[in-house]
Amino acid sequence: MEENNSSVLNIDKQSDTQLNQTVPIGLDRFAMFNMFVKDAIDKISSGVSEEDYVNLFGKLSALRKSKSAPGKMQKRMKTNLMSSLVAEVEAMAEEEQLQEKLQKLDKLVEDSTLEEGKEAWRPNGNVNDHLRSYAMAVKLKRKSSLEECLREREQATETLRQQVGRFRGQVRSMKMKLQNLHDQSLDNSVINSVDAMIKDKEKKFK
């Protein structure tokens, strides 16, 4: 009896091991799930053997006359338990949309298949080191983003500096032109004044 109970308790571990194994080619995870569930239920229902039934119920007066009764009870119990548990699991799978979820998992596994010889990243098992590694990756990414932003700002500043330089040159040129025009205006005014004085003197001498 203890041996049978021990085998029943180990079913979960065996099922977990099977489910974590590679899914055979051509068989999806939902089909594998159904196979493992039915296999586990069969092992559970077989946890109480016919001999255990005889030991448990064989001394009852109603069963003394029928030696085959315990065996029939054991088979019926196994059949009923198998049917009810399978139906319960199927209802649960339908309610939780397990088939669709496992199909999505198949797709993710297929898309994330590594190239041959390439090792997948795994946490090192030390929480502090893992967090430190993650934080460092975030900081490096942030640093790269800030450096890119700085380069853009420096480029914009250099473009603005060049524009300001051109505008200053244009302003200086305009100032020089205005100054020249002003000087020419003053020269014309003096010349006109001298000419007027000369003409006035000429009139007096006449």
mmCIF file with all atom_site columns, N, CA and C in Angstrom, residues 143-204:
data_model
loop_
_atom_site.group_PDB
_atom_site.id
_atom_site.type_symbol
_atom_site.label_atom_id
_atom_site.label_alt_id
_atom_site.label_comp_id
_atom_site.label_asym_id
_atom_site.label_entity_id
_atom_site.label_seq_id
_atom_site.pdbx_PDB_ins_code
_atom_site.Cartn_x
_atom_site.Cartn_y
_atom_site.Cartn_z
_atom_site.occupancy
_atom_site.B_iso_or_equiv
_atom_site.pdbx_formal_charge
_atom_site.auth_seq_id
_atom_site.auth_comp_id
_atom_site.auth_asym_id
_atom_site.auth_atom_id
_atom_site.pdbx_PDB_model_num
ATOM 1   N N  . LYS A 1 143 ? 23.000 56.263  -20.937 1.00 0.00 ? 143 LYS A N  1
ATOM 2   C CA . LYS A 1 143 ? 24.192 57.022  -21.284 1.00 0.00 ? 143 LYS A CA 1
ATOM 3   C C  . LYS A 1 143 ? 24.294 57.207  -22.791 1.00 0.00 ? 143 LYS A C  1
ATOM 4   N N  . SER A 1 144 ? 24.053 56.134  -23.543 1.00 0.00 ? 144 SER A N  1
ATOM 5   C CA . SER A 1 144 ? 24.108 56.217  -24.998 1.00 0.00 ? 144 SER A CA 1
ATOM 6   C C  . SER A 1 144 ? 23.067 57.204  -25.522 1.00 0.00 ? 144 SER A C  1
ATOM 7   N N  . SER A 1 145 ? 21.863 57.175  -24.905 1.00 0.00 ? 145 SER A N  1
ATOM 8   C CA . SER A 1 145 ? 20.812 58.106  -25.318 1.00 0.00 ? 145 SER A CA 1
ATOM 9   C C  . SER A 1 145 ? 21.199 59.552  -25.035 1.00 0.00 ? 145 SER A C  1
ATOM 10  N N  . LEU A 1 146 ? 21.808 59.791  -23.865 1.00 0.00 ? 146 LEU A N  1
ATOM 11  C CA . LEU A 1 146 ? 22.230 61.146  -23.504 1.00 0.00 ? 146 LEU A CA 1
ATOM 12  C C  . LEU A 1 146 ? 23.366 61.635  -24.405 1.00 0.00 ? 146 LEU A C  1
ATOM 13  N N  . GLU A 1 147 ? 24.290 60.737  -24.728 1.00 0.00 ? 147 GLU A N  1
ATOM 14  C CA . GLU A 1 147 ? 25.390 61.116  -25.626 1.00 0.00 ? 147 GLU A CA 1
ATOM 15  C C  . GLU A 1 147 ? 24.852 61.499  -27.003 1.00 0.00 ? 147 GLU A C  1
ATOM 16  N N  . GLU A 1 148 ? 23.886 60.751  -27.490 1.00 0.00 ? 148 GLU A N  1
ATOM 17  C CA . GLU A 1 148 ? 23.284 61.069  -28.783 1.00 0.00 ? 148 GLU A CA 1
ATOM 18  C C  . GLU A 1 148 ? 22.573 62.417  -28.727 1.00 0.00 ? 148 GLU A C  1
ATOM 19  N N  . CYS A 1 149 ? 21.854 62.664  -27.620 1.00 0.00 ? 149 CYS A N  1
ATOM 20  C CA . CYS A 1 149 ? 21.174 63.949  -27.439 1.00 0.00 ? 149 CYS A CA 1
ATOM 21  C C  . CYS A 1 149 ? 22.190 65.093  -27.392 1.00 0.00 ? 149 CYS A C  1
ATOM 22  N N  . LEU A 1 150 ? 23.322 64.851  -26.693 1.00 0.00 ? 150 LEU A N  1
ATOM 23  C CA . LEU A 1 150 ? 24.369 65.875  -26.605 1.00 0.00 ? 150 LEU A CA 1
ATOM 24  C C  . LEU A 1 150 ? 24.961 66.178  -27.976 1.00 0.00 ? 150 LEU A C  1
ATOM 25  N N  . ARG A 1 151 ? 25.200 65.134  -28.773 1.00 0.00 ? 151 ARG A N  1
ATOM 26  C CA . ARG A 1 151 ? 25.739 65.352  -30.120 1.00 0.00 ? 151 ARG A CA 1
ATOM 27  C C  . ARG A 1 151 ? 24.765 66.181  -30.965 1.00 0.00 ? 151 ARG A C  1
ATOM 28  N N  . GLU A 1 152 ? 23.490 65.892  -30.844 1.00 0.00 ? 152 GLU A N  1
ATOM 29  C CA . GLU A 1 152 ? 22.496 66.654  -31.603 1.00 0.00 ? 152 GLU A CA 1
ATOM 30  C C  . GLU A 1 152 ? 22.486 68.112  -31.167 1.00 0.00 ? 152 GLU A C  1
ATOM 31  N N  . ARG A 1 153 ? 22.572 68.349  -29.841 1.00 0.00 ? 153 ARG A N  1
ATOM 32  C CA . ARG A 1 153 ? 22.581 69.722  -29.332 1.00 0.00 ? 153 ARG A CA 1
ATOM 33  C C  . ARG A 1 153 ? 23.835 70.473  -29.791 1.00 0.00 ? 153 ARG A C  1
ATOM 34  N N  . GLU A 1 154 ? 24.975 69.794  -29.738 1.00 0.00 ? 154 GLU A N  1
ATOM 35  C CA . GLU A 1 154 ? 26.218 70.432  -30.166 1.00 0.00 ? 154 GLU A CA 1
ATOM 36  C C  . GLU A 1 154 ? 26.172 70.774  -31.652 1.00 0.00 ? 154 GLU A C  1
ATOM 37  N N  . GLN A 1 155 ? 25.606 69.877  -32.465 1.00 0.00 ? 155 GLN A N  1
ATOM 38  C CA . GLN A 1 155 ? 25.493 70.138  -33.894 1.00 0.00 ? 155 GLN A CA 1
ATOM 39  C C  . GLN A 1 155 ? 24.562 71.321  -34.146 1.00 0.00 ? 155 GLN A C  1
ATOM 40  N N  . ALA A 1 156 ? 23.433 71.374  -33.401 1.00 0.00 ? 156 ALA A N  1
ATOM 41  C CA . ALA A 1 156 ? 22.503 72.497  -33.554 1.00 0.00 ? 156 ALA A CA 1
ATOM 42  C C  . ALA A 1 156 ? 23.163 73.804  -33.115 1.00 0.00 ? 156 ALA A C  1
ATOM 43  N N  . THR A 1 157 ? 23.960 73.740  -32.022 1.00 0.00 ? 157 THR A N  1
ATOM 44  C CA . THR A 1 157 ? 24.656 74.944  -31.543 1.00 0.00 ? 157 THR A CA 1
ATOM 45  C C  . THR A 1 157 ? 25.675 75.433  -32.559 1.00 0.00 ? 157 THR A C  1
ATOM 46  N N  . GLU A 1 158 ? 26.424 74.507  -33.180 1.00 0.00 ? 158 GLU A N  1
ATOM 47  C CA . GLU A 1 158 ? 27.413 74.883  -34.188 1.00 0.00 ? 158 GLU A CA 1
ATOM 48  C C  . GLU A 1 158 ? 26.740 75.498  -35.408 1.00 0.00 ? 158 GLU A C  1
ATOM 49  N N  . THR A 1 159 ? 25.606 74.933  -35.815 1.00 0.00 ? 159 THR A N  1
ATOM 50  C CA . THR A 1 159 ? 24.865 75.509  -36.948 1.00 0.00 ? 159 THR A CA 1
ATOM 51  C C  . THR A 1 159 ? 24.396 76.917  -36.627 1.00 0.00 ? 159 THR A C  1
ATOM 52  N N  . LEU A 1 160 ? 23.889 77.117  -35.395 1.00 0.00 ? 160 LEU A N  1
ATOM 53  C CA . LEU A 1 160 ? 23.428 78.442  -34.974 1.00 0.00 ? 160 LEU A CA 1
ATOM 54  C C  . LEU A 1 160 ? 24.596 79.432  -34.907 1.00 0.00 ? 160 LEU A C  1
ATOM 55  N N  . ARG A 1 161 ? 25.770 78.958  -34.422 1.00 0.00 ? 161 ARG A N  1
ATOM 56  C CA . ARG A 1 161 ? 26.938 79.826  -34.340 1.00 0.00 ? 161 ARG A CA 1
ATOM 57  C C  . ARG A 1 161 ? 27.364 80.297  -35.729 1.00 0.00 ? 161 ARG A C  1
ATOM 58  N N  . GLN A 1 162 ? 27.331 79.373  -36.689 1.00 0.00 ? 162 GLN A N  1
ATOM 59  C CA . GLN A 1 162 ? 27.693 79.746  -38.057 1.00 0.00 ? 162 GLN A CA 1
ATOM 60  C C  . GLN A 1 162 ? 26.697 80.765  -38.634 1.00 0.00 ? 162 GLN A C  1
ATOM 61  N N  . GLN A 1 163 ? 25.422 80.559  -38.346 1.00 0.00 ? 163 GLN A N  1
ATOM 62  C CA . GLN A 1 163 ? 24.402 81.498  -38.823 1.00 0.00 ? 163 GLN A CA 1
ATOM 63  C C  . GLN A 1 163 ? 24.612 82.884  -38.213 1.00 0.00 ? 163 GLN A C  1
ATOM 64  N N  . VAL A 1 164 ? 24.889 82.935  -36.904 1.00 0.00 ? 164 VAL A N  1
ATOM 65  C CA . VAL A 1 164 ? 25.134 84.204  -36.228 1.00 0.00 ? 164 VAL A CA 1
ATOM 66  C C  . VAL A 1 164 ? 26.354 84.894  -36.827 1.00 0.00 ? 164 VAL A C  1
ATOM 67  N N  . GLY A 1 165 ? 27.401 84.103  -37.131 1.00 0.00 ? 165 GLY A N  1
ATOM 68  C CA . GLY A 1 165 ? 28.596 84.673  -37.744 1.00 0.00 ? 165 GLY A CA 1
ATOM 69  C C  . GLY A 1 165 ? 28.292 85.311  -39.096 1.00 0.00 ? 165 GLY A C  1
ATOM 70  N N  . ARG A 1 166 ? 27.482 84.598  -39.907 1.00 0.00 ? 166 ARG A N  1
ATOM 71  C CA . ARG A 1 166 ? 27.110 85.163  -41.214 1.00 0.00 ? 166 ARG A CA 1
ATOM 72  C C  . ARG A 1 166 ? 26.293 86.439  -41.047 1.00 0.00 ? 166 ARG A C  1
ATOM 73  N N  . PHE A 1 167 ? 25.346 86.426  -40.113 1.00 0.00 ? 167 PHE A N  1
ATOM 74  C CA . PHE A 1 167 ? 24.522 87.615  -39.875 1.00 0.00 ? 167 PHE A CA 1
ATOM 75  C C  . PHE A 1 167 ? 25.369 88.797  -39.398 1.00 0.00 ? 167 PHE A C  1
ATOM 76  N N  . ARG A 1 168 ? 26.345 88.547  -38.528 1.00 0.00 ? 168 ARG A N  1
ATOM 77  C CA . ARG A 1 168 ? 27.228 89.613  -38.060 1.00 0.00 ? 168 ARG A CA 1
ATOM 78  C C  . ARG A 1 168 ? 28.035 90.202  -39.216 1.00 0.00 ? 168 ARG A C  1
ATOM 79  N N  . GLY A 1 169 ? 28.503 89.322  -40.109 1.00 0.00 ? 169 GLY A N  1
ATOM 80  C CA . GLY A 1 169 ? 29.235 89.808  -41.278 1.00 0.00 ? 169 GLY A CA 1
ATOM 81  C C  . GLY A 1 169 ? 28.347 90.686  -42.154 1.00 0.00 ? 169 GLY A C  1
ATOM 82  N N  . GLN A 1 170 ? 27.105 90.266  -42.327 1.00 0.00 ? 170 GLN A N  1
ATOM 83  C CA . GLN A 1 170 ? 26.165 91.058  -43.124 1.00 0.00 ? 170 GLN A CA 1
ATOM 84  C C  . GLN A 1 170 ? 25.897 92.418  -42.474 1.00 0.00 ? 170 GLN A C  1
ATOM 85  N N  . VAL A 1 171 ? 25.772 92.423  -41.128 1.00 0.00 ? 171 VAL A N  1
ATOM 86  C CA . VAL A 1 171 ? 25.536 93.676  -40.405 1.00 0.00 ? 171 VAL A CA 1
ATOM 87  C C  . VAL A 1 171 ? 26.732 94.610  -40.571 1.00 0.00 ? 171 VAL A C  1
ATOM 88  N N  . ARG A 1 172 ? 27.962 94.073  -40.454 1.00 0.00 ? 172 ARG A N  1
ATOM 89  C CA . ARG A 1 172 ? 29.166 94.900  -40.620 1.00 0.00 ? 172 ARG A CA 1
ATOM 90  C C  . ARG A 1 172 ? 29.227 95.489  -42.028 1.00 0.00 ? 172 ARG A C  1
ATOM 91  N N  . SER A 1 173 ? 28.883 94.652  -43.014 1.00 0.00 ? 173 SER A N  1
ATOM 92  C CA . SER A 1 173 ? 28.886 95.129  -44.389 1.00 0.00 ? 173 SER A CA 1
ATOM 93  C C  . SER A 1 173 ? 27.876 96.249  -44.600 1.00 0.00 ? 173 SER A C  1
ATOM 94  N N  . MET A 1 174 ? 26.700 96.080  -44.012 1.00 0.00 ? 174 MET A N  1
ATOM 95  C CA . MET A 1 174 ? 25.673 97.110  -44.127 1.00 0.00 ? 174 MET A CA 1
ATOM 96  C C  . MET A 1 174 ? 26.106 98.403  -43.440 1.00 0.00 ? 174 MET A C  1
ATOM 97  N N  . LYS A 1 175 ? 26.767 98.282  -42.286 1.00 0.00 ? 175 LYS A N  1
ATOM 98  C CA . LYS A 1 175 ? 27.260 99.469  -41.581 1.00 0.00 ? 175 LYS A CA 1
ATOM 99  C C  . LYS A 1 175 ? 28.269 100.221 -42.434 1.00 0.00 ? 175 LYS A C  1
ATOM 100 N N  . MET A 1 176 ? 29.169 99.471  -43.069 1.00 0.00 ? 176 MET A N  1
ATOM 101 C CA . MET A 1 176 ? 30.180 100.110 -43.917 1.00 0.00 ? 176 MET A CA 1
ATOM 102 C C  . MET A 1 176 ? 29.525 100.837 -45.096 1.00 0.00 ? 176 MET A C  1
ATOM 103 N N  . LYS A 1 177 ? 28.533 100.194 -45.692 1.00 0.00 ? 177 LYS A N  1
ATOM 104 C CA . LYS A 1 177 ? 27.839 100.841 -46.816 1.00 0.00 ? 177 LYS A CA 1
ATOM 105 C C  . LYS A 1 177 ? 27.125 102.111 -46.366 1.00 0.00 ? 177 LYS A C  1
ATOM 106 N N  . LEU A 1 178 ? 26.474 102.034 -45.217 1.00 0.00 ? 178 LEU A N  1
ATOM 107 C CA . LEU A 1 178 ? 25.782 103.217 -44.689 1.00 0.00 ? 178 LEU A CA 1
ATOM 108 C C  . LEU A 1 178 ? 26.772 104.345 -44.380 1.00 0.00 ? 178 LEU A C  1
ATOM 109 N N  . GLN A 1 179 ? 27.912 103.966 -43.829 1.00 0.00 ? 179 GLN A N  1
ATOM 110 C CA . GLN A 1 179 ? 28.930 104.965 -43.506 1.00 0.00 ? 179 GLN A CA 1
ATOM 111 C C  . GLN A 1 179 ? 29.445 105.635 -44.779 1.00 0.00 ? 179 GLN A C  1
ATOM 112 N N  . ASN A 1 180 ? 29.668 104.839 -45.809 1.00 0.00 ? 180 ASN A N  1
ATOM 113 C CA . ASN A 1 180 ? 30.133 105.387 -47.080 1.00 0.00 ? 180 ASN A CA 1
ATOM 114 C C  . ASN A 1 180 ? 29.104 106.342 -47.674 1.00 0.00 ? 180 ASN A C  1
ATOM 115 N N  . LEU A 1 181 ? 27.829 105.916 -47.601 1.00 0.00 ? 181 LEU A N  1
ATOM 116 C CA . LEU A 1 181 ? 26.765 106.783 -48.113 1.00 0.00 ? 181 LEU A CA 1
ATOM 117 C C  . LEU A 1 181 ? 26.682 108.080 -47.323 1.00 0.00 ? 181 LEU A C  1
ATOM 118 N N  . HIS A 1 182 ? 26.879 107.980 -46.028 1.00 0.00 ? 182 HIS A N  1
ATOM 119 C CA . HIS A 1 182 ? 26.841 109.157 -45.169 1.00 0.00 ? 182 HIS A CA 1
ATOM 120 C C  . HIS A 1 182 ? 27.995 110.101 -45.499 1.00 0.00 ? 182 HIS A C  1
ATOM 121 N N  . ASP A 1 183 ? 29.199 109.510 -45.680 1.00 0.00 ? 183 ASP A N  1
ATOM 122 C CA . ASP A 1 183 ? 30.379 110.329 -46.018 1.00 0.00 ? 183 ASP A CA 1
ATOM 123 C C  . ASP A 1 183 ? 30.194 111.011 -47.362 1.00 0.00 ? 183 ASP A C  1
ATOM 124 N N  . GLN A 1 184 ? 29.673 110.252 -48.319 1.00 0.00 ? 184 GLN A N  1
ATOM 125 C CA . GLN A 1 184 ? 29.435 110.843 -49.637 1.00 0.00 ? 184 GLN A CA 1
ATOM 126 C C  . GLN A 1 184 ? 28.422 111.985 -49.556 1.00 0.00 ? 184 GLN A C  1
ATOM 127 N N  . SER A 1 185 ? 27.436 111.805 -48.720 1.00 0.00 ? 185 SER A N  1
ATOM 128 C CA . SER A 1 185 ? 26.414 112.848 -48.552 1.00 0.00 ? 185 SER A CA 1
ATOM 129 C C  . SER A 1 185 ? 27.019 114.115 -47.971 1.00 0.00 ? 185 SER A C  1
ATOM 130 N N  . LEU A 1 186 ? 27.920 113.934 -46.984 1.00 0.00 ? 186 LEU A N  1
ATOM 131 C CA . LEU A 1 186 ? 28.581 115.092 -46.386 1.00 0.00 ? 186 LEU A CA 1
ATOM 132 C C  . LEU A 1 186 ? 29.480 115.790 -47.397 1.00 0.00 ? 186 LEU A C  1
ATOM 133 N N  . ASP A 1 187 ? 30.228 115.003 -48.208 1.00 0.00 ? 187 ASP A N  1
ATOM 134 C CA . ASP A 1 187 ? 31.125 115.580 -49.211 1.00 0.00 ? 187 ASP A CA 1
ATOM 135 C C  . ASP A 1 187 ? 30.335 116.397 -50.238 1.00 0.00 ? 187 ASP A C  1
ATOM 136 N N  . ASN A 1 188 ? 29.223 115.885 -50.661 1.00 0.00 ? 188 ASN A N  1
ATOM 137 C CA . ASN A 1 188 ? 28.400 116.611 -51.642 1.00 0.00 ? 188 ASN A CA 1
ATOM 138 C C  . ASN A 1 188 ? 27.865 117.910 -51.061 1.00 0.00 ? 188 ASN A C  1
ATOM 139 N N  . SER A 1 189 ? 27.518 117.844 -49.774 1.00 0.00 ? 189 SER A N  1
ATOM 140 C CA . SER A 1 189 ? 27.001 119.059 -49.118 1.00 0.00 ? 189 SER A CA 1
ATOM 141 C C  . SER A 1 189 ? 28.073 120.139 -49.056 1.00 0.00 ? 189 SER A C  1
ATOM 142 N N  . VAL A 1 190 ? 29.344 119.787 -48.742 1.00 0.00 ? 190 VAL A N  1
ATOM 143 C CA . VAL A 1 190 ? 30.451 120.748 -48.658 1.00 0.00 ? 190 VAL A CA 1
ATOM 144 C C  . VAL A 1 190 ? 30.752 121.325 -50.018 1.00 0.00 ? 190 VAL A C  1
ATOM 145 N N  . ILE A 1 191 ? 30.786 120.435 -51.012 1.00 0.00 ? 191 ILE A N  1
ATOM 146 C CA . ILE A 1 191 ? 31.088 120.894 -52.376 1.00 0.00 ? 191 ILE A CA 1
ATOM 147 C C  . ILE A 1 191 ? 30.028 121.892 -52.850 1.00 0.00 ? 191 ILE A C  1
ATOM 148 N N  . ASN A 1 192 ? 28.798 121.570 -52.605 1.00 0.00 ? 192 ASN A N  1
ATOM 149 C CA . ASN A 1 192 ? 27.721 122.473 -53.017 1.00 0.00 ? 192 ASN A CA 1
ATOM 150 C C  . ASN A 1 192 ? 27.830 123.840 -52.313 1.00 0.00 ? 192 ASN A C  1
ATOM 151 N N  . SER A 1 193 ? 28.222 123.769 -51.032 1.00 0.00 ? 193 SER A N  1
ATOM 152 C CA . SER A 1 193 ? 28.364 125.027 -50.268 1.00 0.00 ? 193 SER A CA 1
ATOM 153 C C  . SER A 1 193 ? 29.500 125.871 -50.818 1.00 0.00 ? 193 SER A C  1
ATOM 154 N N  . VAL A 1 194 ? 30.637 125.259 -51.143 1.00 0.00 ? 194 VAL A N  1
ATOM 155 C CA . VAL A 1 194 ? 31.797 125.982 -51.712 1.00 0.00 ? 194 VAL A CA 1
ATOM 156 C C  . VAL A 1 194 ? 31.439 126.566 -53.062 1.00 0.00 ? 194 VAL A C  1
ATOM 157 N N  . ASP A 1 195 ? 30.754 125.769 -53.883 1.00 0.00 ? 195 ASP A N  1
ATOM 158 C CA . ASP A 1 195 ? 30.352 126.255 -55.198 1.00 0.00 ? 195 ASP A CA 1
ATOM 159 C C  . ASP A 1 195 ? 29.451 127.482 -55.075 1.00 0.00 ? 195 ASP A C  1
ATOM 160 N N  . ALA A 1 196 ? 28.559 127.422 -54.097 1.00 0.00 ? 196 ALA A N  1
ATOM 161 C CA . ALA A 1 196 ? 27.648 128.560 -53.897 1.00 0.00 ? 196 ALA A CA 1
ATOM 162 C C  . ALA A 1 196 ? 28.424 129.816 -53.483 1.00 0.00 ? 196 ALA A C  1
ATOM 163 N N  . MET A 1 197 ? 29.455 129.624 -52.597 1.00 0.00 ? 197 MET A N  1
ATOM 164 C CA . MET A 1 197 ? 30.273 130.750 -52.151 1.00 0.00 ? 197 MET A CA 1
ATOM 165 C C  . MET A 1 197 ? 31.079 131.331 -53.312 1.00 0.00 ? 197 MET A C  1
ATOM 166 N N  . ILE A 1 198 ? 31.605 130.446 -54.148 1.00 0.00 ? 198 ILE A N  1
ATOM 167 C CA . ILE A 1 198 ? 32.394 130.917 -55.296 1.00 0.00 ? 198 ILE A CA 1
ATOM 168 C C  . ILE A 1 198 ? 31.507 131.698 -56.248 1.00 0.00 ? 198 ILE A C  1
ATOM 169 N N  . LYS A 1 199 ? 30.340 131.191 -56.527 1.00 0.00 ? 199 LYS A N  1
ATOM 170 C CA . LYS A 1 199 ? 29.426 131.884 -57.427 1.00 0.00 ? 199 LYS A CA 1
ATOM 171 C C  . LYS A 1 199 ? 29.012 133.234 -56.860 1.00 0.00 ? 199 LYS A C  1
ATOM 172 N N  . ASP A 1 200 ? 28.846 133.276 -55.525 1.00 0.00 ? 200 ASP A N  1
ATOM 173 C CA . ASP A 1 200 ? 28.466 134.534 -54.876 1.00 0.00 ? 200 ASP A CA 1
ATOM 174 C C  . ASP A 1 200 ? 29.588 135.566 -55.001 1.00 0.00 ? 200 ASP A C  1
ATOM 175 N N  . LYS A 1 201 ? 30.837 135.120 -54.826 1.00 0.00 ? 201 LYS A N  1
ATOM 176 C CA . LYS A 1 201 ? 31.998 136.012 -54.950 1.00 0.00 ? 201 LYS A CA 1
ATOM 177 C C  . LYS A 1 201 ? 32.116 136.512 -56.384 1.00 0.00 ? 201 LYS A C  1
ATOM 178 N N  . GLU A 1 202 ? 31.873 135.627 -57.333 1.00 0.00 ? 202 GLU A N  1
ATOM 179 C CA . GLU A 1 202 ? 31.976 136.008 -58.723 1.00 0.00 ? 202 GLU A CA 1
ATOM 180 C C  . GLU A 1 202 ? 30.960 137.103 -59.068 1.00 0.00 ? 202 GLU A C  1
ATOM 181 N N  . LYS A 1 203 ? 29.786 136.976 -58.497 1.00 0.00 ? 203 LYS A N  1
ATOM 182 C CA . LYS A 1 203 ? 28.763 137.988 -58.741 1.00 0.00 ? 203 LYS A CA 1
ATOM 183 C C  . LYS A 1 203 ? 29.196 139.347 -58.180 1.00 0.00 ? 203 LYS A C  1
ATOM 184 N N  . LYS A 1 204 ? 29.831 139.330 -57.018 1.00 0.00 ? 204 LYS A N  1
ATOM 185 C CA . LYS A 1 204 ? 30.266 140.588 -56.407 1.00 0.00 ? 204 LYS A CA 1
ATOM 186 C C  . LYS A 1 204 ? 31.336 141.260 -57.238 1.00 0.00 ? 204 LYS A C  1
#
